mmCIF file of C-alpha atoms in Angstrom:
data_model
loop_
_atom_site.group_PDB
_atom_site.id
_atom_site.type_symbol
_atom_site.label_atom_id
_atom_site.label_comp_id
_atom_site.label_asym_id
_atom_site.label_seq_id
_atom_site.Cartn_x
_atom_site.Cartn_y
_atom_site.Cartn_z
ATOM 1 C CA MET A 1 0.336 -0.168 -0.066
ATOM 2 C CA GLY A 2 1.259 3.686 -0.839
ATOM 3 C CA VAL A 3 3.428 2.793 -3.766
ATOM 4 C CA LEU A 4 1.809 5.616 -5.644
ATOM 5 C CA SER A 5 1.685 8.170 -2.795
ATOM 6 C CA GLU A 6 5.604 8.211 -2.252
ATOM 7 C CA LEU A 7 5.895 9.176 -6.271
ATOM 8 C CA PRO A 8 8.370 12.097 -5.801
ATOM 9 C CA THR A 9 6.845 15.582 -7.169
ATOM 10 C CA VAL A 10 7.545 18.280 -8.824
ATOM 11 C CA ASP A 11 7.203 21.178 -7.053
ATOM 12 C CA PRO A 12 6.542 24.339 -9.467
ATOM 13 C CA GLY A 13 8.614 26.577 -8.163
ATOM 14 C CA SER A 14 11.330 24.475 -7.749
ATOM 15 C CA ASN A 15 13.668 22.049 -9.315
ATOM 16 C CA LYS A 16 13.909 20.032 -6.239
ATOM 17 C CA SER A 17 12.178 16.826 -5.878
ATOM 18 C CA LEU A 18 10.070 16.191 -2.642
ATOM 19 C CA LYS A 19 8.737 13.796 -0.996
ATOM 20 C CA ILE A 20 3.903 13.677 -0.329
ATOM 21 C CA ILE A 21 4.277 14.254 3.025
ATOM 22 C CA PRO A 22 1.862 11.526 4.973
ATOM 23 C CA PRO A 23 -1.571 12.210 6.000
ATOM 24 C CA THR A 24 -2.090 14.207 9.007
ATOM 25 C CA SER A 25 -5.697 12.424 10.378
ATOM 26 C CA PRO A 26 -6.364 9.087 10.224
ATOM 27 C CA LEU A 27 -10.119 10.050 9.029
ATOM 28 C CA SER A 28 -8.013 10.846 5.412
ATOM 29 C CA TRP A 29 -5.926 7.532 5.671
ATOM 30 C CA VAL A 30 -9.568 5.548 6.120
ATOM 31 C CA CYS A 31 -11.118 7.723 3.584
ATOM 32 C CA SER A 32 -9.459 7.724 0.804
ATOM 33 C CA ASN A 33 -8.460 3.100 1.527
ATOM 34 C CA VAL A 34 -12.645 2.930 1.576
ATOM 35 C CA VAL A 35 -13.433 4.888 -1.716
ATOM 36 C CA GLY A 36 -10.729 2.803 -3.553
ATOM 37 C CA TYR A 37 -11.521 -0.713 -2.032
ATOM 38 C CA LEU A 38 -15.032 0.339 -3.965
ATOM 39 C CA ALA A 39 -13.788 1.541 -7.486
ATOM 40 C CA PRO A 40 -12.840 -2.244 -8.121
ATOM 41 C CA ALA A 41 -15.398 -3.898 -5.893
ATOM 42 C CA LEU A 42 -18.743 -1.673 -8.185
ATOM 43 C CA LEU A 43 -17.374 -1.477 -11.458
ATOM 44 C CA PRO A 44 -18.466 -5.339 -12.199
ATOM 45 C CA PRO A 45 -21.652 -5.272 -10.799
ATOM 46 C CA LEU A 46 -22.650 -2.377 -12.550
ATOM 47 C CA HIS A 47 -21.518 -3.762 -15.866
ATOM 48 C CA ILE A 48 -23.854 -6.955 -15.204
ATOM 49 C CA GLY A 49 -26.928 -4.519 -13.958
ATOM 50 C CA LEU A 50 -26.080 -2.513 -16.553
ATOM 51 C CA PHE A 51 -25.935 -5.681 -19.533
ATOM 52 C CA TYR A 52 -29.058 -7.427 -17.614
ATOM 53 C CA TYR A 53 -31.072 -4.035 -18.098
ATOM 54 C CA ILE A 54 -30.453 -4.175 -22.091
ATOM 55 C CA TRP A 55 -30.116 -7.982 -22.407
ATOM 56 C CA HIS A 56 -32.702 -9.308 -19.194
ATOM 57 C CA GLN A 57 -35.476 -9.799 -22.577
ATOM 58 C CA TYR A 58 -33.065 -12.420 -23.911
ATOM 59 C CA SER A 59 -32.239 -13.840 -19.926
ATOM 60 C CA ARG A 60 -34.017 -17.776 -19.608
ATOM 61 C CA HIS A 61 -34.266 -19.361 -16.741
ATOM 62 C CA VAL A 62 -32.313 -22.351 -14.821
ATOM 63 C CA ASP A 63 -33.343 -24.704 -13.145
ATOM 64 C CA LYS A 64 -30.421 -25.623 -10.111
ATOM 65 C CA ARG A 65 -31.482 -28.601 -9.029
ATOM 66 C CA TYR A 66 -31.484 -30.015 -13.134
ATOM 67 C CA CYS A 67 -28.689 -28.213 -14.594
ATOM 68 C CA THR A 68 -25.180 -29.867 -15.524
ATOM 69 C CA CYS A 69 -21.797 -28.482 -16.830
ATOM 70 C CA SER A 70 -20.259 -31.982 -18.577
ATOM 71 C CA CYS A 71 -16.614 -29.548 -19.695
ATOM 72 C CA TRP A 72 -15.718 -28.447 -16.570
ATOM 73 C CA ASP A 73 -12.688 -30.506 -15.559
ATOM 74 C CA THR A 74 -14.019 -30.494 -12.055
ATOM 75 C CA VAL A 75 -9.630 -29.742 -10.396
ATOM 76 C CA PHE A 76 -10.704 -27.546 -7.626
ATOM 77 C CA LYS A 77 -12.918 -30.434 -6.050
ATOM 78 C CA GLY A 78 -10.506 -32.866 -5.717
ATOM 79 C CA THR A 79 -12.424 -36.391 -5.846
ATOM 80 C CA TYR A 80 -15.490 -34.036 -3.973
ATOM 81 C CA GLU A 81 -16.767 -34.589 -7.800
ATOM 82 C CA SER A 82 -15.667 -35.655 -11.086
ATOM 83 C CA GLY A 83 -17.332 -36.561 -14.632
ATOM 84 C CA ILE A 84 -20.220 -34.337 -14.954
ATOM 85 C CA ALA A 85 -20.871 -31.328 -12.051
ATOM 86 C CA SER A 86 -24.521 -30.021 -10.732
ATOM 87 C CA TYR A 87 -25.266 -26.448 -10.892
ATOM 88 C CA LYS A 88 -22.923 -24.009 -9.430
ATOM 89 C CA HIS A 89 -22.437 -20.447 -9.597
ATOM 90 C CA ILE A 90 -18.642 -19.969 -10.945
ATOM 91 C CA TYR A 91 -17.163 -22.993 -12.894
ATOM 92 C CA PHE A 92 -13.749 -22.576 -14.239
ATOM 93 C CA ASN A 93 -11.166 -25.308 -15.158
ATOM 94 C CA ALA A 94 -7.572 -24.735 -14.421
ATOM 95 C CA THR A 95 -5.502 -24.242 -17.629
ATOM 96 C CA GLY A 96 -2.871 -22.262 -18.346
ATOM 97 C CA ASN A 97 -5.740 -18.960 -19.676
ATOM 98 C CA THR A 98 -7.254 -19.263 -16.067
ATOM 99 C CA LEU A 99 -4.236 -19.211 -14.410
ATOM 100 C CA LYS A 100 -3.464 -15.763 -16.727
ATOM 101 C CA ILE A 101 -6.917 -14.568 -16.275
ATOM 102 C CA TRP A 102 -6.224 -14.527 -12.638
ATOM 103 C CA VAL A 103 -3.304 -12.866 -13.275
ATOM 104 C CA LEU A 104 -4.834 -10.207 -14.908
ATOM 105 C CA THR A 105 -7.838 -9.811 -12.968
ATOM 106 C CA VAL A 106 -5.693 -9.453 -9.677
ATOM 107 C CA ALA A 107 -3.106 -6.599 -11.271
ATOM 108 C CA ALA A 108 -6.340 -5.063 -12.476
ATOM 109 C CA VAL A 109 -7.456 -4.457 -9.170
ATOM 110 C CA ILE A 110 -4.516 -3.698 -7.308
ATOM 111 C CA LEU A 111 -3.755 -1.052 -10.207
ATOM 112 C CA LEU A 112 -7.082 0.528 -9.780
ATOM 113 C CA TYR A 113 -7.443 0.154 -6.164
ATOM 114 C CA GLU A 114 -3.818 2.351 -5.619
ATOM 115 C CA CYS A 115 -4.802 5.365 -8.507
ATOM 116 C CA VAL A 116 -7.937 6.144 -6.713
ATOM 117 C CA ARG A 117 -7.025 5.542 -3.300
ATOM 118 C CA GLN A 118 -3.694 8.119 -4.552
ATOM 119 C CA LEU A 119 -6.414 10.225 -5.996
ATOM 120 C CA THR A 120 -8.546 10.719 -2.837
ATOM 121 C CA PHE A 121 -5.348 10.726 -0.480
ATOM 122 C CA LEU A 122 -4.408 14.182 -2.639
ATOM 123 C CA GLY A 123 -8.201 15.451 -3.114
ATOM 124 C CA LEU A 124 -8.256 15.434 1.294
ATOM 125 C CA ARG A 125 -5.285 17.093 0.726
ATOM 126 C CA CYS A 126 -6.570 20.191 -1.634
ATOM 127 C CA ARG A 127 -4.119 18.924 -4.295
ATOM 128 C CA LEU A 128 -6.002 17.137 -6.512
ATOM 129 C CA ARG A 129 -5.570 18.859 -10.547
ATOM 130 C CA LEU A 130 -9.484 18.384 -11.163
ATOM 131 C CA SER A 131 -9.007 18.161 -15.218
ATOM 132 C CA MET A 132 -6.399 15.246 -14.825
ATOM 133 C CA THR A 133 -9.190 13.468 -12.274
ATOM 134 C CA LEU A 134 -12.010 13.949 -14.520
ATOM 135 C CA LEU A 135 -9.639 12.078 -17.520
ATOM 136 C CA PHE A 136 -9.107 9.098 -15.015
ATOM 137 C CA LEU A 137 -12.657 9.065 -14.006
ATOM 138 C CA SER A 138 -13.878 9.292 -18.049
ATOM 139 C CA SER A 139 -10.655 6.522 -19.074
ATOM 140 C CA LEU A 140 -12.142 4.431 -16.474
ATOM 141 C CA PHE A 141 -14.306 2.538 -18.818
ATOM 142 C CA SER A 142 -11.802 1.769 -21.667
ATOM 143 C CA HIS A 143 -9.780 0.070 -18.889
ATOM 144 C CA TYR A 144 -11.973 -2.345 -17.632
ATOM 145 C CA TYR A 145 -13.114 -2.366 -21.381
ATOM 146 C CA SER A 146 -9.970 -3.863 -22.292
ATOM 147 C CA TRP A 147 -9.767 -6.290 -18.755
ATOM 148 C CA TRP A 148 -13.194 -7.231 -20.022
ATOM 149 C CA VAL A 149 -12.127 -8.134 -23.844
ATOM 150 C CA PHE A 150 -8.914 -10.057 -22.616
ATOM 151 C CA VAL A 151 -10.656 -12.302 -20.185
ATOM 152 C CA ASN A 152 -12.887 -13.298 -22.892
ATOM 153 C CA TYR A 153 -10.498 -14.034 -25.350
ATOM 154 C CA TRP A 154 -8.574 -16.615 -23.106
ATOM 155 C CA ASN A 155 -12.226 -17.763 -22.217
ATOM 156 C CA ASP A 156 -13.320 -18.276 -25.486
ATOM 157 C CA ASP A 157 -9.543 -18.735 -27.518
ATOM 158 C CA PHE A 158 -10.721 -15.903 -29.508
ATOM 159 C CA TYR A 159 -7.632 -13.874 -30.767
ATOM 160 C CA SER A 160 -8.761 -12.013 -34.177
ATOM 161 C CA GLN A 161 -9.034 -9.047 -32.718
ATOM 162 C CA TRP A 162 -6.001 -9.411 -30.186
ATOM 163 C CA ASN A 163 -2.699 -7.576 -31.588
ATOM 164 C CA HIS A 164 -5.445 -4.634 -31.901
ATOM 165 C CA GLN A 165 -6.540 -4.326 -28.705
ATOM 166 C CA LEU A 166 -3.266 -5.342 -27.157
ATOM 167 C CA PHE A 167 -2.580 -1.820 -28.442
ATOM 168 C CA PHE A 168 -4.575 0.499 -27.416
ATOM 169 C CA THR A 169 -4.906 -0.958 -23.956
ATOM 170 C CA ILE A 170 -0.975 -0.388 -24.063
ATOM 171 C CA THR A 171 -1.227 2.738 -25.002
ATOM 172 C CA GLU A 172 -4.195 3.600 -22.455
ATOM 173 C CA VAL A 173 -1.625 2.475 -19.774
ATOM 174 C CA VAL A 174 0.747 4.629 -20.510
ATOM 175 C CA SER A 175 -1.892 7.929 -20.849
ATOM 176 C CA THR A 176 -3.178 6.718 -17.690
ATOM 177 C CA ALA A 177 0.900 6.731 -16.199
ATOM 178 C CA PHE A 178 0.947 10.844 -16.936
ATOM 179 C CA VAL A 179 -2.268 11.490 -16.572
ATOM 180 C CA MET A 180 -2.166 10.124 -12.285
ATOM 181 C CA ARG A 181 1.701 11.832 -12.312
ATOM 182 C CA LEU A 182 -0.069 14.956 -13.221
ATOM 183 C CA ALA A 183 -3.412 14.184 -11.444
ATOM 184 C CA ASP A 184 -1.046 16.215 -8.198
ATOM 185 C CA ASN A 185 -1.471 19.829 -8.177
ATOM 186 C CA ARG A 186 2.356 20.482 -7.263
ATOM 187 C CA VAL A 187 3.963 18.346 -10.333
ATOM 188 C CA SER A 188 4.253 20.982 -12.857
ATOM 189 C CA LEU A 189 3.005 20.701 -16.771
ATOM 190 C CA THR A 190 5.699 20.351 -19.035
ATOM 191 C CA PRO A 191 4.812 20.031 -23.374
ATOM 192 C CA PHE A 192 6.371 16.649 -23.239
ATOM 193 C CA THR A 193 3.456 15.355 -21.175
ATOM 194 C CA ILE A 194 0.415 17.310 -22.362
ATOM 195 C CA LEU A 195 1.681 16.560 -25.974
ATOM 196 C CA SER A 196 2.326 13.079 -25.197
ATOM 197 C CA ILE A 197 -1.586 12.614 -23.203
ATOM 198 C CA VAL A 198 -3.262 14.310 -26.781
ATOM 199 C CA GLY A 199 -1.417 12.512 -29.026
ATOM 200 C CA ILE A 200 -2.221 9.019 -27.436
ATOM 201 C CA ALA A 201 -5.549 10.305 -27.470
ATOM 202 C CA LEU A 202 -5.618 11.114 -31.356
ATOM 203 C CA ILE A 203 -4.576 7.794 -32.297
ATOM 204 C CA HIS A 204 -7.255 6.414 -30.829
ATOM 205 C CA VAL A 205 -9.769 8.885 -32.267
ATOM 206 C CA LEU A 206 -8.576 8.284 -35.700
ATOM 207 C CA THR A 207 -7.952 4.313 -35.155
ATOM 208 C CA SER A 208 -10.663 4.784 -33.370
ATOM 209 C CA GLY A 209 -13.366 7.078 -36.396
ATOM 210 C CA THR A 210 -12.138 4.395 -39.386
ATOM 211 C CA ASP A 211 -13.206 1.634 -37.724
ATOM 212 C CA GLN A 212 -16.288 0.761 -35.998
ATOM 213 C CA PHE A 213 -17.833 4.201 -34.877
ATOM 214 C CA ILE A 214 -18.383 5.831 -37.961
ATOM 215 C CA LEU A 215 -20.177 2.930 -38.925
ATOM 216 C CA ASN A 216 -22.142 2.308 -35.316
ATOM 217 C CA VAL A 217 -22.657 5.811 -34.554
ATOM 218 C CA VAL A 218 -22.258 7.655 -37.315
ATOM 219 C CA ARG A 219 -24.772 5.885 -40.092
ATOM 220 C CA GLY A 220 -26.560 4.588 -37.362
ATOM 221 C CA GLU A 221 -26.024 0.940 -37.741
ATOM 222 C CA GLY A 222 -25.190 -1.029 -34.726
ATOM 223 C CA TYR A 223 -27.276 -2.016 -31.701
ATOM 224 C CA LEU A 224 -27.648 -0.269 -28.601
ATOM 225 C CA HIS A 225 -24.924 -1.942 -26.965
ATOM 226 C CA GLN A 226 -22.269 -0.574 -29.517
ATOM 227 C CA VAL A 227 -23.633 2.526 -30.318
ATOM 228 C CA MET A 228 -22.736 3.368 -25.680
ATOM 229 C CA ARG A 229 -19.916 1.362 -26.440
ATOM 230 C CA ASP A 230 -18.636 3.167 -28.910
ATOM 231 C CA LEU A 231 -19.785 6.856 -27.638
ATOM 232 C CA SER A 232 -17.570 5.548 -23.397
ATOM 233 C CA LEU A 233 -14.702 5.236 -25.728
ATOM 234 C CA MET A 234 -14.515 8.122 -28.250
ATOM 235 C CA ILE A 235 -15.859 10.735 -25.703
ATOM 236 C CA PRO A 236 -12.654 10.264 -23.256
ATOM 237 C CA ASP A 237 -10.534 10.011 -25.842
ATOM 238 C CA ILE A 238 -11.821 13.473 -26.521
ATOM 239 C CA LEU A 239 -11.253 14.978 -23.527
ATOM 240 C CA HIS A 240 -7.804 13.570 -23.390
ATOM 241 C CA ILE A 241 -7.819 15.922 -26.346
ATOM 242 C CA SER A 242 -9.079 19.089 -25.373
ATOM 243 C CA LEU A 243 -8.558 19.523 -21.426
ATOM 244 C CA PRO A 244 -4.669 19.123 -21.188
ATOM 245 C CA LEU A 245 -4.522 21.378 -23.736
ATOM 246 C CA ILE A 246 -6.504 23.770 -22.128
ATOM 247 C CA GLU A 247 -4.670 23.154 -19.267
ATOM 248 C CA LEU A 248 -0.952 23.909 -20.759
ATOM 249 C CA LYS A 249 -2.577 26.670 -22.121
ATOM 250 C CA ARG A 250 -3.929 28.005 -18.362
ATOM 251 C CA ALA A 251 -0.192 27.286 -17.616
ATOM 252 C CA GLN A 252 1.163 29.521 -20.090
ATOM 253 C CA LYS A 253 3.139 27.032 -21.826
ATOM 254 C CA LEU A 254 0.688 27.180 -25.342
ATOM 255 C CA ARG A 255 3.126 28.958 -27.443
ATOM 256 C CA LEU A 256 4.219 28.538 -30.742
ATOM 257 C CA ASP A 257 8.366 28.656 -30.089
ATOM 258 C CA LYS A 258 11.320 27.152 -31.824
ATOM 259 C CA GLU A 259 10.383 24.439 -28.685
ATOM 260 C CA MET A 260 6.838 23.467 -29.182
ATOM 261 C CA ARG A 261 7.981 23.579 -33.162
ATOM 262 C CA GLN A 262 9.689 20.733 -32.629
ATOM 263 C CA ASN A 263 7.478 18.769 -30.475
ATOM 264 C CA VAL A 264 4.698 19.616 -32.074
ATOM 265 C CA CYS A 265 6.437 17.369 -35.975
ATOM 266 C CA VAL A 266 7.525 14.957 -33.131
ATOM 267 C CA LEU A 267 3.458 14.874 -32.108
ATOM 268 C CA ILE A 268 2.516 14.784 -35.794
ATOM 269 C CA CYS A 269 4.834 11.807 -36.178
ATOM 270 C CA PHE A 270 4.203 10.009 -33.662
ATOM 271 C CA VAL A 271 0.296 9.856 -34.508
ATOM 272 C CA VAL A 272 0.905 8.854 -37.638
ATOM 273 C CA PHE A 273 2.884 6.088 -36.886
ATOM 274 C CA GLY A 274 0.508 5.303 -34.213
ATOM 275 C CA PHE A 275 -1.953 5.334 -36.675
ATOM 276 C CA ILE A 276 0.119 3.453 -39.297
ATOM 277 C CA VAL A 277 1.039 0.950 -37.147
ATOM 278 C CA SER A 278 -2.780 0.548 -34.804
ATOM 279 C CA SER A 279 -4.379 0.054 -38.396
ATOM 280 C CA LEU A 280 -1.683 -2.576 -39.287
ATOM 281 C CA LEU A 281 -2.581 -5.212 -36.466
#
C-alpha cells in the first residue's frame, strides 16, 4: 500500500524533488482506502447490471436442481465431484488461460485500487488537479473494457482482435500513467507530458473513427450496446485532447516558439506512426 503516494513530485517553483507528506489525519487514510476498495468492488456489478437491463429479455430461467456442466474438469473439487457436475455459480477449469485471467484480474484490481486511493488522498489534501481527475474517471470504462475483452479472449480462445486491442490497451495505460502523474497539482505541466496524452488520444480517435465508430454511431447501423460502447470509448479520447491543451494554455506554456514547433512535429510523426501501426494490427 502507498506505492503511488510515495512517488516524488516536482514543485513548480523549484527543481528539487519533494516527497509527499503523510496524511495528518487518520480519517483521510481511512477515507482514501475505503474509496479505493469500493471502485473495483462496484464496477463489475454495475457492468452486469447494465447488461441485464439491456438484454434481460434474452435471459432464460435456469433450474438449479437439474442444471449440469459436462465441460468442467472438476480439478478444484478433487475427489468430491467428478464427471458431469451439478449446478455451480462459477465454473473454472485448471488451465493456463485460467491462470492468465486470474493474474490479469489481480493486477487490474490492485492498480485501480491504488489509483482511486491516491486521487482521494490528493483530494483530501487539496492537491488534486481536477482536469486530470476528470480524465482518469473518463478513462475507467476503456480500461475496464480492455480487462473484460482480454478475459473473454482467453475464456473463449478467440484471438482475431488480440493485437489490435493490445495496442489500444498499452497506449491507454501509458496515457493514464501521465494523467496520474499530473493529478497532483504540485507537479508542473510540461509540453512533453501534455502532448504525449494528446498524441495517444489522437491515435485512438483516428483509429476508432476509421473502424467501427462511423458504422455504428455516425451511420446508425450499430445496436444500442455497440453505440453506447463506441461513444463511451470516443468521448474520453476527445476529453484527453481538449482538457490537456486547456491546462497547457492556462499554464501559459502553449506558445508557438521553436521548442513547441519541434514538439508539434514530433507529435505529428508519433500520431501518423501510431495510426499506421494500429491499422496494420
